[in-house]
mmCIF file of C-alpha atoms and ligand atoms in Angstrom:
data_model
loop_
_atom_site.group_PDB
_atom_site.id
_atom_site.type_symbol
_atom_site.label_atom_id
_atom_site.label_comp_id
_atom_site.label_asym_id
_atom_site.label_seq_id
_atom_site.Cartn_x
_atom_site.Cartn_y
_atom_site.Cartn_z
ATOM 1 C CA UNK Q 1 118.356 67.033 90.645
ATOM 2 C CA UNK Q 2 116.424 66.713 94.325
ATOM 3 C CA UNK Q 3 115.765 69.787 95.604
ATOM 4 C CA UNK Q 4 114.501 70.147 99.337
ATOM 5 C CA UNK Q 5 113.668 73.377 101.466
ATOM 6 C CA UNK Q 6 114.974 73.662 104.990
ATOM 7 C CA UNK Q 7 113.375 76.414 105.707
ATOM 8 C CA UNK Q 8 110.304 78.664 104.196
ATOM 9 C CA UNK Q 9 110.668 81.245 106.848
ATOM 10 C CA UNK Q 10 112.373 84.919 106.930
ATOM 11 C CA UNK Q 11 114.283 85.778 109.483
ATOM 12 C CA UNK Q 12 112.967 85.145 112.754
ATOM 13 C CA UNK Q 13 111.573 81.922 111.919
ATOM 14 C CA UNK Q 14 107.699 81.113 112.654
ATOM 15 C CA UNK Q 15 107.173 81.031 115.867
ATOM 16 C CA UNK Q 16 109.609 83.549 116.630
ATOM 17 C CA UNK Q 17 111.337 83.636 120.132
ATOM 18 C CA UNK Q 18 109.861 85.990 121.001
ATOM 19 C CA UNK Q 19 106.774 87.275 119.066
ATOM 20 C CA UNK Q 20 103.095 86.626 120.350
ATOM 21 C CA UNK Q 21 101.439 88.026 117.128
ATOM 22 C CA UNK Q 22 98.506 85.597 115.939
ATOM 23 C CA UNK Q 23 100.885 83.285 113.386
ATOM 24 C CA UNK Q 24 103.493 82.969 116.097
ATOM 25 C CA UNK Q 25 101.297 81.925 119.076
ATOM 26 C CA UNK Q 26 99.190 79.845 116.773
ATOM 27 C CA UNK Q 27 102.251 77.711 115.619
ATOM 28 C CA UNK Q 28 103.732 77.186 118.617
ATOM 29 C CA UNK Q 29 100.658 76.132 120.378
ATOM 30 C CA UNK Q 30 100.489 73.425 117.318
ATOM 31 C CA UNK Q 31 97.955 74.497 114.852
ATOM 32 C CA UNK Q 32 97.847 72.375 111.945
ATOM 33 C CA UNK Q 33 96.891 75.554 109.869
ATOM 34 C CA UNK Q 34 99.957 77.504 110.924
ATOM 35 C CA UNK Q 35 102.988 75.140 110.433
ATOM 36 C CA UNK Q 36 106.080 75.562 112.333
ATOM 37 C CA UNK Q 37 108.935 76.955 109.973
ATOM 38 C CA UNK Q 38 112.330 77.385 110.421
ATOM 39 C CA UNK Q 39 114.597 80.391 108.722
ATOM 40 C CA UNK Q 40 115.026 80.104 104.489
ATOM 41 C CA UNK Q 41 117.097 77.832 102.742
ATOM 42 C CA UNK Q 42 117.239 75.254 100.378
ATOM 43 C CA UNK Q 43 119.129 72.199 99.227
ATOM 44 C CA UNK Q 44 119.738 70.567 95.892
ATOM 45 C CA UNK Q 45 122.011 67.170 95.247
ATOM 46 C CA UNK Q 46 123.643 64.905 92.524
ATOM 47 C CA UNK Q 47 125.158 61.929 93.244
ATOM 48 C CA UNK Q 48 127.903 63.611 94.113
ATOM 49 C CA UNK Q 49 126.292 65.126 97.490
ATOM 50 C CA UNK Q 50 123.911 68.217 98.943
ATOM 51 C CA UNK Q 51 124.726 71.962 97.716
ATOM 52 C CA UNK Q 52 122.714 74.437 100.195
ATOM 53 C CA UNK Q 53 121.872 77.680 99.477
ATOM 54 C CA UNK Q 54 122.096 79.927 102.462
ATOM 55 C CA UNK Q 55 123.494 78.843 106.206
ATOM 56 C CA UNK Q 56 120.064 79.515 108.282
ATOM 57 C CA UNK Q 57 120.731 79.807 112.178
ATOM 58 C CA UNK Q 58 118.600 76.738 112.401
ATOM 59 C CA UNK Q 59 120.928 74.475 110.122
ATOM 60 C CA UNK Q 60 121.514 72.031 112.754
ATOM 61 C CA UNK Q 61 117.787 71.508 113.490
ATOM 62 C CA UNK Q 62 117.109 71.116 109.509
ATOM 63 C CA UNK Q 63 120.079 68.660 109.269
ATOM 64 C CA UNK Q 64 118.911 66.825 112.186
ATOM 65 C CA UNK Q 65 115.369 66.533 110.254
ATOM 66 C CA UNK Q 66 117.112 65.661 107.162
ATOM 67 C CA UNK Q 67 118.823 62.047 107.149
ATOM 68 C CA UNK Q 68 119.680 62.617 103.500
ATOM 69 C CA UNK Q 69 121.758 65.683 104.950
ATOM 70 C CA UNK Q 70 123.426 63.100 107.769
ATOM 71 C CA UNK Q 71 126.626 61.365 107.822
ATOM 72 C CA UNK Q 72 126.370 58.092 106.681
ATOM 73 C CA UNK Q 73 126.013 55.315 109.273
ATOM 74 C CA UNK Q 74 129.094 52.971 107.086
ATOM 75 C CA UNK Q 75 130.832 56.003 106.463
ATOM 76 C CA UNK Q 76 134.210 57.732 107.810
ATOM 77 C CA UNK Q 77 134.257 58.896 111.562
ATOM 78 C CA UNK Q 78 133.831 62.533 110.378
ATOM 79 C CA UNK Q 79 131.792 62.671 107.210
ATOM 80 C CA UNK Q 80 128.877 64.466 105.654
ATOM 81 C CA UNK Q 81 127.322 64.624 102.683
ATOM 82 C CA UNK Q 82 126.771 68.530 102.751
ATOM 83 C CA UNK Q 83 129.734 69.115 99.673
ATOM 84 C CA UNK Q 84 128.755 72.838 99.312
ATOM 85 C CA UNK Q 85 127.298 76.412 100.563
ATOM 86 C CA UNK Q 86 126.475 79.057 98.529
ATOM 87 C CA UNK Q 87 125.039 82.328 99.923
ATOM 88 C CA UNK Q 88 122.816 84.704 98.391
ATOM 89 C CA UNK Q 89 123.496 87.509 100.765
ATOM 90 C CA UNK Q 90 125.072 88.718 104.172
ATOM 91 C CA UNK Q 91 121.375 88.537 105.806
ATOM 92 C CA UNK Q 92 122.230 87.114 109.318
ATOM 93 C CA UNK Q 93 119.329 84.470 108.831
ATOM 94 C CA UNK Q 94 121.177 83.117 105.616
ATOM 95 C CA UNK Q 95 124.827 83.420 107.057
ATOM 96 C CA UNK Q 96 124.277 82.557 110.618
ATOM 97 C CA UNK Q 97 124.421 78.639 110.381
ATOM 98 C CA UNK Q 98 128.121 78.990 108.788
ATOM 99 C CA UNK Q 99 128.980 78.976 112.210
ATOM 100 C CA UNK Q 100 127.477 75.571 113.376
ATOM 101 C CA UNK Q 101 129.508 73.853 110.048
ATOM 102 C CA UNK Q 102 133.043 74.259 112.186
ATOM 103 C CA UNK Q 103 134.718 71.159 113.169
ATOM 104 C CA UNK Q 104 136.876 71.098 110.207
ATOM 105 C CA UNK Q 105 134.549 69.560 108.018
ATOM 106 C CA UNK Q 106 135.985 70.413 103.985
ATOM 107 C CA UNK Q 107 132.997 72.216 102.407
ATOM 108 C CA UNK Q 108 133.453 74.884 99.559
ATOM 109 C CA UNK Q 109 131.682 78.292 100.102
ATOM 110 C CA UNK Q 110 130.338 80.060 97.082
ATOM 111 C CA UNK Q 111 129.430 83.749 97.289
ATOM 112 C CA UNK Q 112 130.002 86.963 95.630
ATOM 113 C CA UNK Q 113 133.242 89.259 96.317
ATOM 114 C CA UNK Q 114 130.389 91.870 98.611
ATOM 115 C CA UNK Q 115 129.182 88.509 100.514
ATOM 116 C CA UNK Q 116 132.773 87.179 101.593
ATOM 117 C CA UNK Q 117 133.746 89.978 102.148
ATOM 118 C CA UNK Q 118 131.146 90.721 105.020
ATOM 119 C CA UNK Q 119 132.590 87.282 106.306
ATOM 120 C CA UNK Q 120 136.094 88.217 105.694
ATOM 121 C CA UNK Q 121 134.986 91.465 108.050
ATOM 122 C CA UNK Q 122 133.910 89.343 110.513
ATOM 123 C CA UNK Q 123 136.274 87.365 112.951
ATOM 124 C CA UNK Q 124 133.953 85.477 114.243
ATOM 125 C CA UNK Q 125 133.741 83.503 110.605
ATOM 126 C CA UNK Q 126 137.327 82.605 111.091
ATOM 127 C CA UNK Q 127 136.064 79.324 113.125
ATOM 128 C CA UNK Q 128 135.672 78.437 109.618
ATOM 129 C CA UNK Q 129 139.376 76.763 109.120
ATOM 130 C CA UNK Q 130 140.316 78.113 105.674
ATOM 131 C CA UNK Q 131 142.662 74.337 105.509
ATOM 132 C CA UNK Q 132 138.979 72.715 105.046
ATOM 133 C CA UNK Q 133 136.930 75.682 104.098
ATOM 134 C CA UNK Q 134 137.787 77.293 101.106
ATOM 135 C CA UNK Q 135 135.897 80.662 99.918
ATOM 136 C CA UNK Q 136 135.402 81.181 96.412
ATOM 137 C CA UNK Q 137 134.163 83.976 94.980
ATOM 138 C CA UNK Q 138 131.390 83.894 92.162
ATOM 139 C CA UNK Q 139 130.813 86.405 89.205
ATOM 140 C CA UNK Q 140 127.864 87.494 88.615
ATOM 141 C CA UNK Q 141 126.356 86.528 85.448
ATOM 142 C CA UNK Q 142 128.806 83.469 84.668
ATOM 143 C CA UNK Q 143 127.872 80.176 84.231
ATOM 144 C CA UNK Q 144 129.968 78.317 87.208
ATOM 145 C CA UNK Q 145 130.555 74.878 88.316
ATOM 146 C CA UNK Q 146 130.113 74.340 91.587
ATOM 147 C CA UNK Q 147 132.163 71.715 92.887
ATOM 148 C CA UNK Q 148 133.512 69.392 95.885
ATOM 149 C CA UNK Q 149 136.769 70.159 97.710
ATOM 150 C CA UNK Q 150 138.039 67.131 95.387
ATOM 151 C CA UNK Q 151 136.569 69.195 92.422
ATOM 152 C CA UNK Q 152 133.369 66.559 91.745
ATOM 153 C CA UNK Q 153 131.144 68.618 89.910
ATOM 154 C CA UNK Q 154 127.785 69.336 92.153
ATOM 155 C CA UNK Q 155 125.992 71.731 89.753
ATOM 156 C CA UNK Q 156 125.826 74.493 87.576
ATOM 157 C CA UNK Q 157 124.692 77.894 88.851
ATOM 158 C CA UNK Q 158 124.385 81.470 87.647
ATOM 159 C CA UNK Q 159 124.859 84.361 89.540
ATOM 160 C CA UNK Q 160 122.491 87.608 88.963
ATOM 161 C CA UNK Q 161 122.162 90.953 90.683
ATOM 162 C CA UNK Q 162 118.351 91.866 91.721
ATOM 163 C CA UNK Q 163 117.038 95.120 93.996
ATOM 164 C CA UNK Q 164 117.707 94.459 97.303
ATOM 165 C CA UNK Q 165 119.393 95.809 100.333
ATOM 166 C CA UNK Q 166 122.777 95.067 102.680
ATOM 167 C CA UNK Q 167 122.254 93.794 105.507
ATOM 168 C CA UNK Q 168 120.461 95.687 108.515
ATOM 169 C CA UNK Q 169 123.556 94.909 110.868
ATOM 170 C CA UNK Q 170 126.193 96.701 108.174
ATOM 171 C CA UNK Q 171 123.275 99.901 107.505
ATOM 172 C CA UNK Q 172 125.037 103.321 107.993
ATOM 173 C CA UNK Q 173 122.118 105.055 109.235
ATOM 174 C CA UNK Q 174 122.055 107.585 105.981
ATOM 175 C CA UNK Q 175 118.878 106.801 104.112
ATOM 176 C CA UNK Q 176 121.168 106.638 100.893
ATOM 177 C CA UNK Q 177 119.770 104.645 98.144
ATOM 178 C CA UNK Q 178 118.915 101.221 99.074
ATOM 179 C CA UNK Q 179 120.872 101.767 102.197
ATOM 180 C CA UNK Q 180 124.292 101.816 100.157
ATOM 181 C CA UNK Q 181 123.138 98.202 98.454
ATOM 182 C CA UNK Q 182 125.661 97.452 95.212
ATOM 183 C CA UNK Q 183 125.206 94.603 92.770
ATOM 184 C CA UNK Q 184 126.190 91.497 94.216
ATOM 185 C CA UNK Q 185 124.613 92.229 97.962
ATOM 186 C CA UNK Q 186 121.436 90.463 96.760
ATOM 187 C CA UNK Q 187 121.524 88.150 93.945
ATOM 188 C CA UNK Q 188 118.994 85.640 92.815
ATOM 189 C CA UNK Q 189 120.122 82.283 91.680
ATOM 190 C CA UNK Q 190 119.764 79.790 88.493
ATOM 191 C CA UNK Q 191 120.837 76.326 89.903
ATOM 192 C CA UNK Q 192 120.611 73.614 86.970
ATOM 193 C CA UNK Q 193 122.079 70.103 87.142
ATOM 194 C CA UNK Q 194 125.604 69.687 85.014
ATOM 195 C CA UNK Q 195 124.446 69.534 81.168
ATOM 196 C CA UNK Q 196 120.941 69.629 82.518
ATOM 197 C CA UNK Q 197 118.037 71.246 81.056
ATOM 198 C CA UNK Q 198 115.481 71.828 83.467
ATOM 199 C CA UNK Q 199 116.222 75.206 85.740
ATOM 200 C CA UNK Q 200 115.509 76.630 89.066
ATOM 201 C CA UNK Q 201 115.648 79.991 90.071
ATOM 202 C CA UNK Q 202 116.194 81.237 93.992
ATOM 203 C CA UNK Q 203 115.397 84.521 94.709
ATOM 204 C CA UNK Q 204 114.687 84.675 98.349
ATOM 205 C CA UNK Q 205 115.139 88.358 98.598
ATOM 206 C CA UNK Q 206 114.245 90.641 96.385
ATOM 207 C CA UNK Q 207 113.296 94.406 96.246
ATOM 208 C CA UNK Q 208 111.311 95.347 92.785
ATOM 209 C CA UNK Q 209 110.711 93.366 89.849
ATOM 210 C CA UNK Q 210 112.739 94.927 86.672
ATOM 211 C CA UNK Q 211 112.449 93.927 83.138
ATOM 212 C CA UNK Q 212 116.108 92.414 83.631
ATOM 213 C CA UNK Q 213 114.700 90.301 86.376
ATOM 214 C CA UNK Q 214 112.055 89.010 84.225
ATOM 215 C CA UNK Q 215 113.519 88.176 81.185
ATOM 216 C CA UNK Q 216 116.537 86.396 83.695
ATOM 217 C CA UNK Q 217 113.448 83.884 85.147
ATOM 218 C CA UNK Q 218 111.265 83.957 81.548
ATOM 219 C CA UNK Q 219 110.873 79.962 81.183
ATOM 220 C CA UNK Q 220 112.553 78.628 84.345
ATOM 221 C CA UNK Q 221 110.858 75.215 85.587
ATOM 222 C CA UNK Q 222 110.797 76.169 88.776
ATOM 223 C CA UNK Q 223 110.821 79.819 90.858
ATOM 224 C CA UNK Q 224 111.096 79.979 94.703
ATOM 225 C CA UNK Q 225 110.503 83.972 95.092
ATOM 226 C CA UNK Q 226 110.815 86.367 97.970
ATOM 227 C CA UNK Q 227 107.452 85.694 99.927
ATOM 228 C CA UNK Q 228 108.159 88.049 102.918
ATOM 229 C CA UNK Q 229 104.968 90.028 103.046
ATOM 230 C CA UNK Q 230 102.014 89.907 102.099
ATOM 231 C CA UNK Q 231 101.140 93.734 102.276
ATOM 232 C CA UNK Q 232 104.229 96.413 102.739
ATOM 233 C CA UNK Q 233 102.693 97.819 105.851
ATOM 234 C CA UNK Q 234 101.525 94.389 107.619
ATOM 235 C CA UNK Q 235 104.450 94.881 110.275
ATOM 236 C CA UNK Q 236 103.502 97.797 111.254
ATOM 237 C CA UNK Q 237 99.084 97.006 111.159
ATOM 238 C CA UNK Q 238 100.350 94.436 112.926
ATOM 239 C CA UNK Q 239 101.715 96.074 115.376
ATOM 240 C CA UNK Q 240 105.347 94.529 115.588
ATOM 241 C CA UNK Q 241 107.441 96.532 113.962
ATOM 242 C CA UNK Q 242 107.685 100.265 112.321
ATOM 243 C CA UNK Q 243 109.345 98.579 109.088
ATOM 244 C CA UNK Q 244 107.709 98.742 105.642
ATOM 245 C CA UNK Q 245 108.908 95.317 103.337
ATOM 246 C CA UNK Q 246 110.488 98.101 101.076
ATOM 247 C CA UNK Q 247 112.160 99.508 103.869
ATOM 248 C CA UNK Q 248 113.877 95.554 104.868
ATOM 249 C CA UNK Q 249 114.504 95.349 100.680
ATOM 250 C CA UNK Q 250 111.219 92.999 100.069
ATOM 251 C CA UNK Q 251 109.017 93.590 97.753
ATOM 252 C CA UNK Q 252 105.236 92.959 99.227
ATOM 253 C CA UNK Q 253 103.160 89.951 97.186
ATOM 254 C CA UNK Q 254 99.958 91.976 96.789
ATOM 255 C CA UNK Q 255 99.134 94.953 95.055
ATOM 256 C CA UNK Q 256 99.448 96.265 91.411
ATOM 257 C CA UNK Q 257 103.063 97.022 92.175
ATOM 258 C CA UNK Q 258 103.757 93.445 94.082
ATOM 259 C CA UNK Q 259 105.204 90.502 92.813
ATOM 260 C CA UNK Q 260 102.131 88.798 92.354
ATOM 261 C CA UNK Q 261 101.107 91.036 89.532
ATOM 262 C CA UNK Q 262 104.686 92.238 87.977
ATOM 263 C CA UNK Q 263 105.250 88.288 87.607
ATOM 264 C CA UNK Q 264 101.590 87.156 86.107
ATOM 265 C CA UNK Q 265 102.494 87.299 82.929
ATOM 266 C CA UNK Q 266 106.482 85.895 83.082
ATOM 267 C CA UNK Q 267 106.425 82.033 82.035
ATOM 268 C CA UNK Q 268 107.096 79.854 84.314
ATOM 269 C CA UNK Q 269 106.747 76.594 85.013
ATOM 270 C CA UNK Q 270 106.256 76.309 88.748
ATOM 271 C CA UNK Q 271 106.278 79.136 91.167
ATOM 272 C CA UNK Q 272 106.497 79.562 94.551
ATOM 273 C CA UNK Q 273 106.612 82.195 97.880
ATOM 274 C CA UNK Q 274 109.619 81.302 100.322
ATOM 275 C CA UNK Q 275 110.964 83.766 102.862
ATOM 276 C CA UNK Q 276 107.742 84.492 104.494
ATOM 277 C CA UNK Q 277 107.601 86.436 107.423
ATOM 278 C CA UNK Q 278 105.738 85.835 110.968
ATOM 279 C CA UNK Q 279 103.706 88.510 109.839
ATOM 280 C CA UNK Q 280 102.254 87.293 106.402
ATOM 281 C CA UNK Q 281 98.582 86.151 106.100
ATOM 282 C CA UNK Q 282 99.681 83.356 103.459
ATOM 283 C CA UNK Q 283 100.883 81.557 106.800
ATOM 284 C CA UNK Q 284 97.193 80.531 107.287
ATOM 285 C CA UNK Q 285 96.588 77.745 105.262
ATOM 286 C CA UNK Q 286 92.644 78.699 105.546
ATOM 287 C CA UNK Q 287 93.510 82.554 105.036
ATOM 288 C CA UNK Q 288 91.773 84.606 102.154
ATOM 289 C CA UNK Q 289 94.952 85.687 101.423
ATOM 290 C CA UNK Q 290 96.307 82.549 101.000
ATOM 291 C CA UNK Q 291 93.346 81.414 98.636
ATOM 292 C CA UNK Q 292 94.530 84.712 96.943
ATOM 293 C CA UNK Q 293 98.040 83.606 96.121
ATOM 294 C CA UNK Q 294 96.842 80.028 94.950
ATOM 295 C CA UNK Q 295 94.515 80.927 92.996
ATOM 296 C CA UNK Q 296 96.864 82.858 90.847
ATOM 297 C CA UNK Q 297 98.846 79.496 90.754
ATOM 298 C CA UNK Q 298 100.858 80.545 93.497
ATOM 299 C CA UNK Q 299 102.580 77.675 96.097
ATOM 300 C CA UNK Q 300 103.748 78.476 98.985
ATOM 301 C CA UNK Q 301 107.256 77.044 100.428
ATOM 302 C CA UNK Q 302 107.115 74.767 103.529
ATOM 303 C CA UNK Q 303 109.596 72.902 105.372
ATOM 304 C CA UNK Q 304 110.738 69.341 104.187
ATOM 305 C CA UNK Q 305 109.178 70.046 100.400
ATOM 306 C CA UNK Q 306 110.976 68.007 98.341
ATOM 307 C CA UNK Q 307 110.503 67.216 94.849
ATOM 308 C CA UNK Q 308 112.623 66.609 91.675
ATOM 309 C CA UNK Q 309 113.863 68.702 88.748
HETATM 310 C C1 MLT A 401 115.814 90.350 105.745
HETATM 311 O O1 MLT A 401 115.516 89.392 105.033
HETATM 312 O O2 MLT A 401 115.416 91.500 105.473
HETATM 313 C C2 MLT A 401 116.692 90.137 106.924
HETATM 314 O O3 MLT A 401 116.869 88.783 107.143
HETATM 315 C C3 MLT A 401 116.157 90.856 108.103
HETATM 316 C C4 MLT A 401 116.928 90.534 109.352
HETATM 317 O O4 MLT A 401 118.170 90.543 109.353
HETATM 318 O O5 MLT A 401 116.268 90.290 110.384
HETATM 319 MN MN1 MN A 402 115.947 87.427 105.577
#
């Protein structure tokens, strides 16, 4: 299985539109220690075509940097090798690029019952012509194949629940717990080729690390985990926000609560920070904190990483 991130950035993206704190002005004015990155998601294939895992708002500018995602130069006048979406949650940065995939191209779109229907909610997804786009809901802890629109398998994946948080556009404004979030708002992901082995786990978003959690990753090849901050208040030190990561659903990578720590001792054989916000130290490739998180055999995600599973 190839697996390839689009994008190693939360929402917002690094530079951000319109954000002048030090990682965003750094990037844009072309740093080589602060890579540009566009918003998360990833991509995995089988000879069979691409799966991607979350529709970022900047899925035409990753396609358009991926020829493996492009239409085939022999092939039909309308054609792409993109077979499958699967999303992970309702976050705008992971549902937004659903809209760019009109033009009645067949796809399949994978989610939970909570995720489609935030989509089914939503007129605006109804560009999405349900003749070529079909929605299929996935259970949460099942083994599923996911598959073509002519039912070629693509690969295996498994649905779990984890901590997180419904979108900030669908928040009620009662501080209820987790905002109202219910199992299968955030999930994390186990993608493994068909009659595979080797395992990855997504987890792009993710609130607390429980003993469930753990023993769901224990011995997975690979982990891309939620890399949004670095410290729960670095929004606000930073000056750009009033947010704490708990407050947005992420749990922070340092401390003795963070996910640094609560994973140190989980198996793994790979592991690696994706979803990282404009605000996050690790963005440095020179930072402190960054020789923080690799030193406890951390990587961090960037755009066009590609490697095989
Ligand atoms: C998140 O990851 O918390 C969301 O993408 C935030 C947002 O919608 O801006
Ligand atoms: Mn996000």
């Amino acid at each position: 299985m190839r697996v390839r991130v689009l994008g190693s950035a939360a929402g917002g993206g690094v530079p951000q539109w319109n954000c002048n704190f030090t990682y965003s002005r750094r990037a844009r004015l072309g740093d080589g220690d602060v890579p540009v990155r566009l918003q998360s998601s990833i991509a995995t294939s089988n000879s069979n075509g691409w799966v991607i895992f979350n529709a970022s708002p900047d899925i035409r500018q990753q396609v358009a940097a991926t020829p493996s995602l492009q239409p085939d130069p022999n092939g039909a006048l309308r054609t792409s090798p993109i077979k499958a979406i699967v999303l992970t949650n309702a976050d705008i940065d992971h549902i937004a690029g659903l809209l760019s995939l009109r033009e009645r191209q067949p796809f399949n779109l994978y989610a939970t019952e909570r995720v489609l229907g935030v989509l089914m909610n939503n007129a605006v997804f109804q560009v999405l012509d349900p003749a070529y786009v079909r929605r299929i809901p996935l259970q949460l802890d099942q083994p599923t194949t996911i598959t073509t629109t002519d039912g070629e398998p693509l690969l295996e994946v498994q649905l779990y629940s984890v901590p997180g948080k419904v979108a900030l556009y669908l928040e009620t404004g009662e501080a209820a717990k987790d905002f109202g979030a219910d199992d299968g708002d955030t999930i994390g992901v186990r993608i493994a080729e068909i009659g595979g082995r080797s395992c990855l786990h997504y987890v792009p978003g993710c609130a607390s690390v429980t003993p469930t959690l753990k023993r769901q990753i224990e011995g997975a090849d690979f982990l891309f985990f939620d890399g949004t901050v670095f410290r729960d208040d670095e929004m606000r030190t930073a000056g750009v926000g009033e947010k704490t990561g708990q407050r947005m659903g992420h749990l922070a990578i340092d401390g003795p609560e963070g996910s640094m720590a609560a994973l140190a001792y989980v198996s793994l054989g790979r592991r690696c920070y994706i979803h990282i916000n404009n605000t996050n130290p690790i963005l440095d490739q020179r930072s402190p904190e960054r020789a923080q998180v690799e030193n406890a055999g951390w990587m961090v995600a960037f755009d066009g990483m590609e490697f095989d599973l």
